[in-house]
CSV table of C-alpha atoms in Angstrom, one decimal:
chain,number,residue,atom,x,y,z
A,49,UNK,CA,-84.1,-45.2,-149.7
A,50,UNK,CA,-80.6,-46.1,-148.5
A,51,UNK,CA,-79.8,-48.6,-145.9
A,52,UNK,CA,-78.9,-46.7,-142.7
A,53,UNK,CA,-78.5,-49.4,-140.2
A,54,UNK,CA,-78.9,-53.1,-139.5
A,55,UNK,CA,-81.6,-54.6,-137.3
A,56,UNK,CA,-80.7,-58.0,-135.8
A,57,UNK,CA,-83.1,-60.8,-135.1
A,58,UNK,CA,-82.5,-60.3,-131.4
A,59,UNK,CA,-83.6,-56.7,-131.7
A,60,UNK,CA,-86.6,-57.8,-133.8
A,61,UNK,CA,-87.6,-60.1,-130.9
A,62,UNK,CA,-87.2,-57.3,-128.4
A,63,UNK,CA,-89.4,-55.1,-130.5
A,64,UNK,CA,-92.0,-57.8,-130.8
A,65,UNK,CA,-92.0,-58.3,-127.0
A,66,UNK,CA,-92.6,-54.6,-126.3
A,67,UNK,CA,-94.7,-53.5,-129.3
A,68,UNK,CA,-97.1,-56.4,-128.9
A,69,UNK,CA,-97.4,-56.0,-125.1
A,70,UNK,CA,-96.3,-59.6,-124.5
A,71,UNK,CA,-93.5,-58.7,-122.1
A,72,UNK,CA,-95.0,-55.4,-120.8
A,73,UNK,CA,-98.7,-55.5,-121.3
A,74,UNK,CA,-101.3,-52.8,-122.0
A,75,UNK,CA,-103.6,-50.9,-119.8
A,76,UNK,CA,-106.8,-51.4,-121.8
A,77,UNK,CA,-108.4,-53.3,-124.7
A,78,UNK,CA,-108.4,-50.1,-126.7
A,79,UNK,CA,-104.7,-49.5,-126.1
A,80,UNK,CA,-103.8,-53.0,-127.1
A,81,UNK,CA,-106.0,-52.9,-130.2
A,82,UNK,CA,-104.4,-49.6,-131.3
A,83,UNK,CA,-100.9,-51.0,-130.7
A,84,UNK,CA,-101.6,-54.2,-132.6
A,85,UNK,CA,-103.2,-52.5,-135.6
A,86,UNK,CA,-106.0,-55.2,-135.5
A,87,UNK,CA,-106.9,-58.6,-134.2
A,88,UNK,CA,-107.6,-61.6,-136.4
A,89,UNK,CA,-111.3,-62.3,-135.9
A,90,UNK,CA,-112.0,-65.4,-138.1
A,91,UNK,CA,-112.7,-67.2,-134.9
A,92,UNK,CA,-114.5,-64.9,-132.4
A,93,UNK,CA,-112.7,-66.4,-129.4
A,94,UNK,CA,-109.3,-65.4,-130.8
A,95,UNK,CA,-110.1,-61.7,-130.3
A,96,UNK,CA,-110.8,-62.3,-126.6
A,97,UNK,CA,-107.8,-64.6,-126.0
A,98,UNK,CA,-105.4,-62.3,-127.9
A,99,UNK,CA,-106.6,-59.3,-125.9
A,100,UNK,CA,-106.4,-61.2,-122.6
A,101,UNK,CA,-102.8,-62.2,-123.3
A,102,UNK,CA,-101.8,-58.6,-123.5
A,103,UNK,CA,-104.1,-56.9,-120.9
A,104,UNK,CA,-105.5,-59.5,-118.6
A,105,UNK,CA,-109.0,-58.2,-119.6
A,106,UNK,CA,-112.2,-59.9,-118.7
A,107,UNK,CA,-114.7,-61.1,-121.3
A,108,UNK,CA,-117.0,-58.3,-120.2
A,109,UNK,CA,-114.2,-55.8,-120.9
A,110,UNK,CA,-114.0,-56.9,-124.5
A,111,UNK,CA,-117.8,-57.2,-124.9
A,112,UNK,CA,-118.0,-53.6,-123.8
A,113,UNK,CA,-115.4,-52.5,-126.4
A,114,UNK,CA,-117.1,-54.5,-129.2
A,115,UNK,CA,-120.8,-53.9,-128.5
A,116,UNK,CA,-121.3,-51.1,-126.1
A,117,UNK,CA,-118.6,-48.4,-126.7
A,118,UNK,CA,-117.9,-49.8,-130.2
A,119,UNK,CA,-114.3,-48.7,-130.0
A,120,UNK,CA,-113.3,-52.1,-131.6
A,121,UNK,CA,-115.2,-53.1,-134.7
A,122,UNK,CA,-115.1,-56.3,-136.7
A,123,UNK,CA,-114.5,-55.7,-140.4
A,124,UNK,CA,-113.8,-57.9,-143.5
A,125,UNK,CA,-110.5,-56.8,-144.9
A,126,UNK,CA,-107.1,-58.1,-145.9
A,127,UNK,CA,-107.1,-61.5,-147.8
A,128,UNK,CA,-110.9,-61.7,-147.3
A,129,UNK,CA,-110.3,-62.3,-143.6
A,130,UNK,CA,-112.3,-60.9,-140.7
A,131,UNK,CA,-110.4,-58.6,-138.3
A,132,UNK,CA,-111.2,-56.4,-135.4
A,133,UNK,CA,-109.9,-52.9,-135.9
A,134,UNK,CA,-109.8,-49.7,-133.8
A,135,UNK,CA,-112.8,-47.7,-134.8
A,136,UNK,CA,-110.7,-44.7,-135.9
A,137,UNK,CA,-108.8,-46.9,-138.4
A,138,UNK,CA,-111.9,-48.1,-140.3
A,139,UNK,CA,-112.1,-45.3,-142.9
A,140,UNK,CA,-108.6,-46.1,-144.0
A,141,UNK,CA,-109.4,-49.8,-144.2
A,142,UNK,CA,-112.6,-49.2,-146.1
A,143,UNK,CA,-110.8,-47.2,-148.8
A,144,UNK,CA,-107.9,-49.6,-149.3
A,145,UNK,CA,-107.8,-53.3,-148.2
A,146,UNK,CA,-111.5,-53.7,-147.8
A,147,UNK,CA,-112.3,-52.0,-151.0
A,148,UNK,CA,-110.0,-54.4,-152.9
A,149,UNK,CA,-111.8,-57.3,-151.3
A,150,UNK,CA,-115.3,-55.8,-152.1
A,151,UNK,CA,-114.5,-55.5,-155.8
A,152,UNK,CA,-113.2,-59.1,-155.9
A,153,UNK,CA,-116.2,-60.5,-154.1
A,154,UNK,CA,-118.8,-58.5,-156.1
A,155,UNK,CA,-117.3,-59.7,-159.3
A,156,UNK,CA,-117.0,-63.3,-158.3
A,157,UNK,CA,-120.6,-63.4,-157.0
A,158,UNK,CA,-121.9,-61.8,-160.2
A,159,UNK,CA,-120.2,-64.6,-162.2
A,160,UNK,CA,-121.3,-67.4,-159.8
A,161,UNK,CA,-125.0,-66.5,-159.9
A,162,UNK,CA,-125.0,-66.7,-163.6
A,163,UNK,CA,-122.9,-69.9,-163.6
A,164,UNK,CA,-125.4,-71.6,-161.2
A,165,UNK,CA,-128.5,-70.4,-163.1
A,166,UNK,CA,-129.8,-67.9,-160.5
A,167,UNK,CA,-130.0,-65.1,-163.1
A,168,UNK,CA,-128.9,-64.2,-166.6
A,169,UNK,CA,-127.5,-60.8,-165.6
A,170,UNK,CA,-125.1,-61.2,-162.6
A,171,UNK,CA,-124.0,-57.6,-162.2
A,172,UNK,CA,-127.6,-56.4,-162.1
A,173,UNK,CA,-128.7,-59.2,-159.7
A,174,UNK,CA,-125.8,-58.4,-157.2
A,175,UNK,CA,-126.6,-54.7,-157.4
A,176,UNK,CA,-130.3,-55.3,-156.6
A,177,UNK,CA,-129.6,-57.8,-153.9
A,178,UNK,CA,-127.1,-55.5,-152.1
A,179,UNK,CA,-129.5,-52.6,-152.4
A,180,UNK,CA,-132.4,-54.7,-151.0
A,181,UNK,CA,-130.4,-55.8,-148.0
A,182,UNK,CA,-129.1,-52.3,-147.2
A,183,UNK,CA,-132.6,-50.8,-147.5
A,184,UNK,CA,-134.0,-53.5,-145.2
A,185,UNK,CA,-131.3,-52.9,-142.6
A,186,UNK,CA,-131.9,-49.1,-142.7
A,187,UNK,CA,-135.6,-49.5,-142.3
A,188,UNK,CA,-136.0,-52.6,-140.1
A,189,UNK,CA,-132.8,-52.2,-138.1
A,190,UNK,CA,-130.3,-54.9,-137.1
A,191,UNK,CA,-131.1,-58.3,-138.6
A,192,UNK,CA,-129.6,-61.8,-138.6
A,193,UNK,CA,-128.8,-63.6,-141.8
A,194,UNK,CA,-131.7,-66.0,-141.3
A,195,UNK,CA,-134.1,-63.1,-140.8
A,196,UNK,CA,-132.8,-61.4,-144.0
A,197,UNK,CA,-133.5,-64.6,-146.0
A,198,UNK,CA,-137.1,-64.7,-144.6
A,199,UNK,CA,-137.6,-61.0,-145.5
A,200,UNK,CA,-136.0,-61.0,-148.9
A,201,UNK,CA,-136.9,-64.0,-151.1
A,202,UNK,CA,-134.1,-63.3,-153.6
A,203,UNK,CA,-131.6,-64.3,-150.9
A,204,UNK,CA,-133.1,-67.8,-150.8
A,205,UNK,CA,-131.5,-68.6,-154.2
A,206,UNK,CA,-129.0,-71.4,-153.9
A,207,UNK,CA,-125.9,-72.5,-155.7
A,208,UNK,CA,-124.5,-76.1,-155.9
A,209,UNK,CA,-120.8,-76.3,-154.9
A,210,UNK,CA,-118.8,-79.2,-156.2
A,211,UNK,CA,-121.9,-81.4,-156.9
A,212,UNK,CA,-119.8,-84.3,-158.1
A,213,UNK,CA,-117.7,-84.4,-154.9
A,214,UNK,CA,-118.7,-86.1,-151.6
A,215,UNK,CA,-118.3,-82.8,-149.8
A,216,UNK,CA,-120.5,-80.9,-152.4
A,217,UNK,CA,-123.4,-79.0,-151.1
A,218,UNK,CA,-126.1,-76.5,-152.0
A,219,UNK,CA,-125.5,-73.1,-150.3
A,220,UNK,CA,-127.5,-70.0,-150.0
A,221,UNK,CA,-126.4,-66.8,-151.7
A,222,UNK,CA,-127.2,-64.7,-148.6
A,223,UNK,CA,-123.8,-65.1,-146.9
A,224,UNK,CA,-122.0,-64.1,-150.2
A,225,UNK,CA,-124.2,-61.0,-150.5
A,226,UNK,CA,-123.4,-60.0,-146.9
A,227,UNK,CA,-119.7,-60.6,-147.5
A,228,UNK,CA,-119.7,-58.2,-150.4
A,229,UNK,CA,-121.6,-55.6,-148.4
A,230,UNK,CA,-119.4,-56.0,-145.3
A,231,UNK,CA,-116.2,-55.6,-147.3
A,232,UNK,CA,-117.6,-52.4,-148.9
A,233,UNK,CA,-118.1,-50.9,-145.4
A,234,UNK,CA,-121.8,-50.1,-145.7
A,235,UNK,CA,-122.8,-52.8,-143.2
A,236,UNK,CA,-121.1,-54.1,-140.1
A,237,UNK,CA,-121.4,-57.0,-137.7
A,238,UNK,CA,-123.5,-55.5,-134.8
A,239,UNK,CA,-124.7,-57.3,-131.7
A,240,UNK,CA,-123.9,-60.9,-131.4
A,241,UNK,CA,-126.7,-63.4,-130.9
A,242,UNK,CA,-124.4,-66.1,-129.7
A,243,UNK,CA,-121.8,-66.5,-126.9
A,244,UNK,CA,-118.3,-65.1,-127.0
A,245,UNK,CA,-117.0,-68.1,-128.9
A,246,UNK,CA,-119.5,-67.9,-131.7
A,247,UNK,CA,-120.4,-65.4,-134.5
A,248,UNK,CA,-124.1,-64.8,-135.0
A,249,UNK,CA,-124.1,-61.1,-135.9
A,250,UNK,CA,-127.1,-58.9,-136.3
A,251,UNK,CA,-126.1,-57.1,-139.5
A,252,UNK,CA,-126.4,-53.4,-139.1
A,253,UNK,CA,-126.1,-50.4,-141.4
A,254,UNK,CA,-122.8,-48.7,-140.6
A,255,UNK,CA,-124.3,-45.3,-140.0
A,256,UNK,CA,-126.5,-46.8,-137.3
A,257,UNK,CA,-123.7,-48.8,-135.5
A,258,UNK,CA,-121.0,-46.1,-135.9
A,259,UNK,CA,-122.8,-42.7,-136.0
A,260,UNK,CA,-120.5,-39.8,-137.0
A,261,UNK,CA,-117.8,-42.0,-138.4
A,262,UNK,CA,-116.2,-40.4,-141.5
A,263,UNK,CA,-116.3,-41.8,-145.1
A,264,UNK,CA,-113.8,-44.1,-146.7
A,265,UNK,CA,-110.5,-42.5,-147.4
A,266,UNK,CA,-108.8,-42.3,-150.7
A,267,UNK,CA,-107.1,-45.5,-151.6
A,268,UNK,CA,-103.5,-44.2,-151.4
A,269,UNK,CA,-104.1,-42.5,-148.1
A,270,UNK,CA,-105.8,-45.7,-146.8
A,271,UNK,CA,-102.9,-47.9,-147.7
A,272,UNK,CA,-100.4,-45.4,-146.3
A,273,UNK,CA,-102.2,-45.4,-142.9
A,274,UNK,CA,-102.3,-49.2,-142.8
A,275,UNK,CA,-98.6,-49.5,-143.7
A,276,UNK,CA,-97.7,-46.8,-141.2
A,277,UNK,CA,-99.5,-48.7,-138.5
A,278,UNK,CA,-98.1,-52.1,-139.6
A,279,UNK,CA,-94.5,-50.7,-139.5
A,280,UNK,CA,-95.0,-49.4,-136.0
A,281,UNK,CA,-96.5,-52.8,-134.8
A,282,UNK,CA,-94.5,-55.3,-136.9
A,283,UNK,CA,-91.5,-53.4,-138.3
A,284,UNK,CA,-89.0,-54.0,-139.5
A,285,UNK,CA,-90.5,-56.2,-142.2
A,286,UNK,CA,-89.8,-56.9,-145.8
A,287,UNK,CA,-91.8,-55.8,-148.8
A,288,UNK,CA,-92.9,-59.4,-149.1
A,289,UNK,CA,-94.2,-59.4,-145.5
A,290,UNK,CA,-96.3,-56.2,-146.1
A,291,UNK,CA,-97.6,-57.3,-149.5
A,292,UNK,CA,-98.8,-60.6,-148.0
A,293,UNK,CA,-100.3,-59.1,-144.8
A,294,UNK,CA,-102.2,-56.4,-146.7
A,295,UNK,CA,-103.2,-58.7,-149.5
A,296,UNK,CA,-102.3,-55.9,-151.8
A,297,UNK,CA,-100.2,-55.4,-154.9
A,298,UNK,CA,-96.4,-54.6,-154.8
A,299,UNK,CA,-97.2,-51.3,-156.5
A,300,UNK,CA,-99.6,-50.3,-153.7
A,301,UNK,CA,-97.1,-51.3,-151.0
A,302,UNK,CA,-94.2,-49.5,-152.7
A,303,UNK,CA,-96.2,-46.3,-153.1
A,304,UNK,CA,-97.3,-46.5,-149.4
A,305,UNK,CA,-93.7,-47.0,-148.3
A,306,UNK,CA,-92.8,-43.8,-150.1
A,307,UNK,CA,-95.8,-42.0,-148.7
A,308,UNK,CA,-94.8,-42.8,-145.1
A,309,UNK,CA,-91.1,-42.0,-145.8
A,310,UNK,CA,-90.1,-45.6,-144.8
A,311,UNK,CA,-86.4,-46.2,-144.2
A,312,UNK,CA,-84.7,-49.2,-145.6
A,313,UNK,CA,-82.7,-51.3,-143.0
A,314,UNK,CA,-80.7,-54.5,-143.2
A,315,UNK,CA,-81.9,-57.8,-141.6
A,316,UNK,CA,-80.0,-60.8,-140.5
A,317,UNK,CA,-81.5,-62.8,-143.3
A,318,UNK,CA,-79.6,-60.6,-145.8
A,319,UNK,CA,-82.8,-59.0,-147.0
A,320,UNK,CA,-84.0,-55.4,-146.7
A,321,UNK,CA,-86.6,-54.4,-144.3
A,322,UNK,CA,-88.4,-51.2,-143.5
A,323,UNK,CA,-89.0,-48.9,-140.5
A,324,UNK,CA,-90.6,-45.6,-140.0
A,325,UNK,CA,-88.1,-42.7,-140.0
A,326,UNK,CA,-88.7,-41.8,-136.4
A,327,UNK,CA,-88.5,-45.4,-135.2
A,328,UNK,CA,-84.9,-46.4,-135.7
A,329,UNK,CA,-83.7,-46.6,-132.0
A,330,UNK,CA,-83.2,-49.9,-130.4
A,331,UNK,CA,-85.8,-51.3,-128.0
A,332,UNK,CA,-84.3,-52.2,-124.6
A,333,UNK,CA,-84.1,-55.9,-123.9
A,334,UNK,CA,-87.3,-56.9,-122.2
A,335,UNK,CA,-86.0,-59.7,-119.9
A,336,UNK,CA,-87.4,-63.2,-119.8
A,337,UNK,CA,-91.1,-63.6,-120.8
A,338,UNK,CA,-93.5,-66.2,-121.9
A,339,UNK,CA,-97.0,-66.1,-123.4
A,340,UNK,CA,-99.7,-68.4,-124.7
A,341,UNK,CA,-101.5,-67.0,-127.8
A,342,UNK,CA,-104.5,-68.3,-129.6
A,343,UNK,CA,-104.9,-69.6,-133.1
A,344,UNK,CA,-104.4,-66.8,-135.7
A,345,UNK,CA,-103.0,-64.4,-133.2
A,346,UNK,CA,-101.7,-61.3,-134.9
A,347,UNK,CA,-98.2,-61.9,-133.6
A,348,UNK,CA,-98.0,-65.4,-135.1
A,349,UNK,CA,-99.6,-64.2,-138.3
A,350,UNK,CA,-97.9,-60.8,-138.7
A,351,UNK,CA,-95.2,-61.7,-141.2
A,352,UNK,CA,-94.8,-63.9,-144.2
A,353,UNK,CA,-91.2,-64.6,-143.5
A,354,UNK,CA,-91.1,-66.1,-140.0
A,355,UNK,CA,-87.8,-67.9,-139.5
A,356,UNK,CA,-86.5,-65.3,-137.0
A,357,UNK,CA,-89.3,-66.2,-134.5
A,358,UNK,CA,-90.5,-69.6,-135.8
A,359,UNK,CA,-87.2,-71.4,-136.3
A,360,UNK,CA,-87.7,-75.0,-137.4
A,361,UNK,CA,-91.3,-75.3,-136.2
A,362,UNK,CA,-93.2,-74.2,-139.3
A,363,UNK,CA,-94.7,-77.6,-140.0
A,364,UNK,CA,-95.6,-78.1,-136.4
A,365,UNK,CA,-97.4,-74.8,-135.9
A,366,UNK,CA,-98.9,-74.0,-139.3
A,367,UNK,CA,-101.3,-76.0,-141.4
A,368,UNK,CA,-101.0,-76.5,-145.2
A,369,UNK,CA,-103.1,-73.3,-145.8
A,370,UNK,CA,-100.7,-71.2,-143.7
A,371,UNK,CA,-103.0,-70.9,-140.6
A,372,UNK,CA,-101.1,-70.8,-137.3
A,373,UNK,CA,-102.5,-72.7,-134.4
A,374,UNK,CA,-102.3,-71.8,-130.7
A,375,UNK,CA,-98.7,-71.0,-129.7
A,376,UNK,CA,-96.4,-71.0,-126.7
A,377,UNK,CA,-93.8,-68.2,-126.8
A,378,UNK,CA,-90.5,-67.9,-124.8
A,379,UNK,CA,-88.4,-64.8,-125.3
A,380,UNK,CA,-89.6,-63.9,-128.7
A,381,UNK,CA,-89.7,-67.3,-130.2
A,382,UNK,CA,-92.4,-69.9,-130.8
A,383,UNK,CA,-91.4,-73.0,-128.7
A,384,UNK,CA,-94.6,-75.0,-128.8
A,385,UNK,CA,-98.4,-74.8,-128.7
A,386,UNK,CA,-101.2,-75.5,-126.2
A,387,UNK,CA,-104.4,-77.4,-126.0
A,388,UNK,CA,-107.2,-77.9,-123.5
A,389,UNK,CA,-108.4,-81.1,-121.7
A,390,UNK,CA,-112.1,-81.8,-121.7
A,391,UNK,CA,-112.5,-80.1,-118.3
A,392,UNK,CA,-110.9,-76.9,-119.7
A,393,UNK,CA,-107.5,-77.3,-118.3
A,394,UNK,CA,-104.8,-75.7,-120.5
A,395,UNK,CA,-101.8,-77.8,-121.3
A,396,UNK,CA,-98.6,-76.6,-122.9
A,397,UNK,CA,-97.3,-78.8,-125.7
A,398,UNK,CA,-93.6,-78.1,-126.3
A,399,UNK,CA,-92.1,-78.3,-129.8
A,400,UNK,CA,-88.6,-78.4,-128.4
A,401,UNK,CA,-86.9,-79.1,-125.1
A,402,UNK,CA,-87.7,-76.2,-122.7
A,403,UNK,CA,-85.4,-74.8,-120.1
A,404,UNK,CA,-86.7,-75.2,-116.5
A,405,UNK,CA,-87.3,-71.4,-116.4
A,406,UNK,CA,-89.4,-71.5,-119.6
A,407,UNK,CA,-91.4,-74.5,-118.5
A,408,UNK,CA,-92.2,-73.0,-115.2
A,409,UNK,CA,-93.2,-69.6,-116.7
A,410,UNK,CA,-95.4,-71.2,-119.4
A,411,UNK,CA,-96.9,-73.6,-116.9
A,412,UNK,CA,-97.9,-70.5,-114.8
A,413,UNK,CA,-99.4,-69.0,-117.9
A,414,UNK,CA,-101.4,-72.1,-118.5
A,415,UNK,CA,-102.8,-72.0,-115.0
A,416,UNK,CA,-103.8,-68.4,-115.4
A,417,UNK,CA,-105.5,-69.1,-118.8
A,418,UNK,CA,-107.3,-72.1,-117.3
A,419,UNK,CA,-108.7,-69.9,-114.5
A,420,UNK,CA,-109.7,-67.2,-117.0
A,421,UNK,CA,-111.5,-69.7,-119.2
A,422,UNK,CA,-113.3,-71.1,-116.2
A,423,UNK,CA,-114.3,-74.4,-117.8
A,424,UNK,CA,-115.0,-73.1,-121.3
A,425,UNK,CA,-113.3,-75.1,-124.0
A,426,UNK,CA,-112.2,-73.3,-127.2
A,427,UNK,CA,-112.5,-75.8,-130.1
A,428,UNK,CA,-110.4,-74.0,-132.7
A,429,UNK,CA,-110.5,-75.5,-136.2
A,430,UNK,CA,-107.0,-74.1,-136.6
A,431,UNK,CA,-105.4,-76.5,-134.2
A,432,UNK,CA,-101.7,-77.0,-135.0
A,433,UNK,CA,-100.3,-80.3,-136.4
A,434,UNK,CA,-98.1,-80.3,-133.2
A,435,UNK,CA,-101.1,-80.5,-131.0
A,436,UNK,CA,-103.2,-82.7,-133.2
A,437,UNK,CA,-100.6,-85.4,-133.0
A,438,UNK,CA,-101.1,-85.6,-129.2
A,439,UNK,CA,-104.9,-85.5,-129.2
């Protein structure tokens, strides 16, 4: 792959504005989900807030996509993180990023149940527990974690975590078994027993929730599909960006870049980035724009190397574990964060001095988001250091 052209940081910010729908918007939840590759879903509210920022959708619109039409589906995938994917991308995910997580989780659980005295044969115990859960879901239908523990006594086994620490606790093995099954793609998070800000899924056999969906793809094809989608959404990006985002090996990423005929380009940082071969034209300048995005939004979390849009604000926006809090954007750069008052009012928290135009635009965004939330307060555990200092 030879360097064919340079992509400036200014052009990267123009691509971000348009590809992520932050300057131009999308017509539907499905269109936005396809364009973004997936939403971070660690906190359920983030999916709603991320989609609203790009579509102006209602909570009912996203509820329909998640639980009625099932065009958007939550799935454990890259870096053992929950995401919400377009339905059609799931077979690629199951065969690649999710499969890697499933193998890791199954092996770790097998070791842990032996270590904590649950069984003498960890691999056999995990196989039996997973089979029992899957059989129950296929025969009894959608079931909560609590109901599964009542129905399957082996899931009542407990493990002591850090017993010599003040934060130590005894935990049930049930969530770990469900994590393994969810990563493998044979069960999914179905109807939610809680509100839009909570995650209380009724676990459901995949064939019942998504009838007619195809099987997991071959690993190489799956990674190629994810890298192709990532490059369209986030490109150009470096090899390090893609390896981090996918939670994959360098070998898997390099193979996928070859499989999609990725083109090497130069970046302002002096590093090499990659684009799809039919995506080398410049994006037009989008004009001034501002946006308020939730914690762990895919735009905030899309790259490992973030200086071109984050600037000097890394320690203000990201916690020590690399989780990005709610952000305020102006013209392709993070310029601050946002928080809510006890009555639900959204307040912008600048990380730098804002121009009058930026302050006015972000203030208007805050008013719109306040109205959309209608008194609901989103208590993200991933609040940024910038905002925590002012709480």
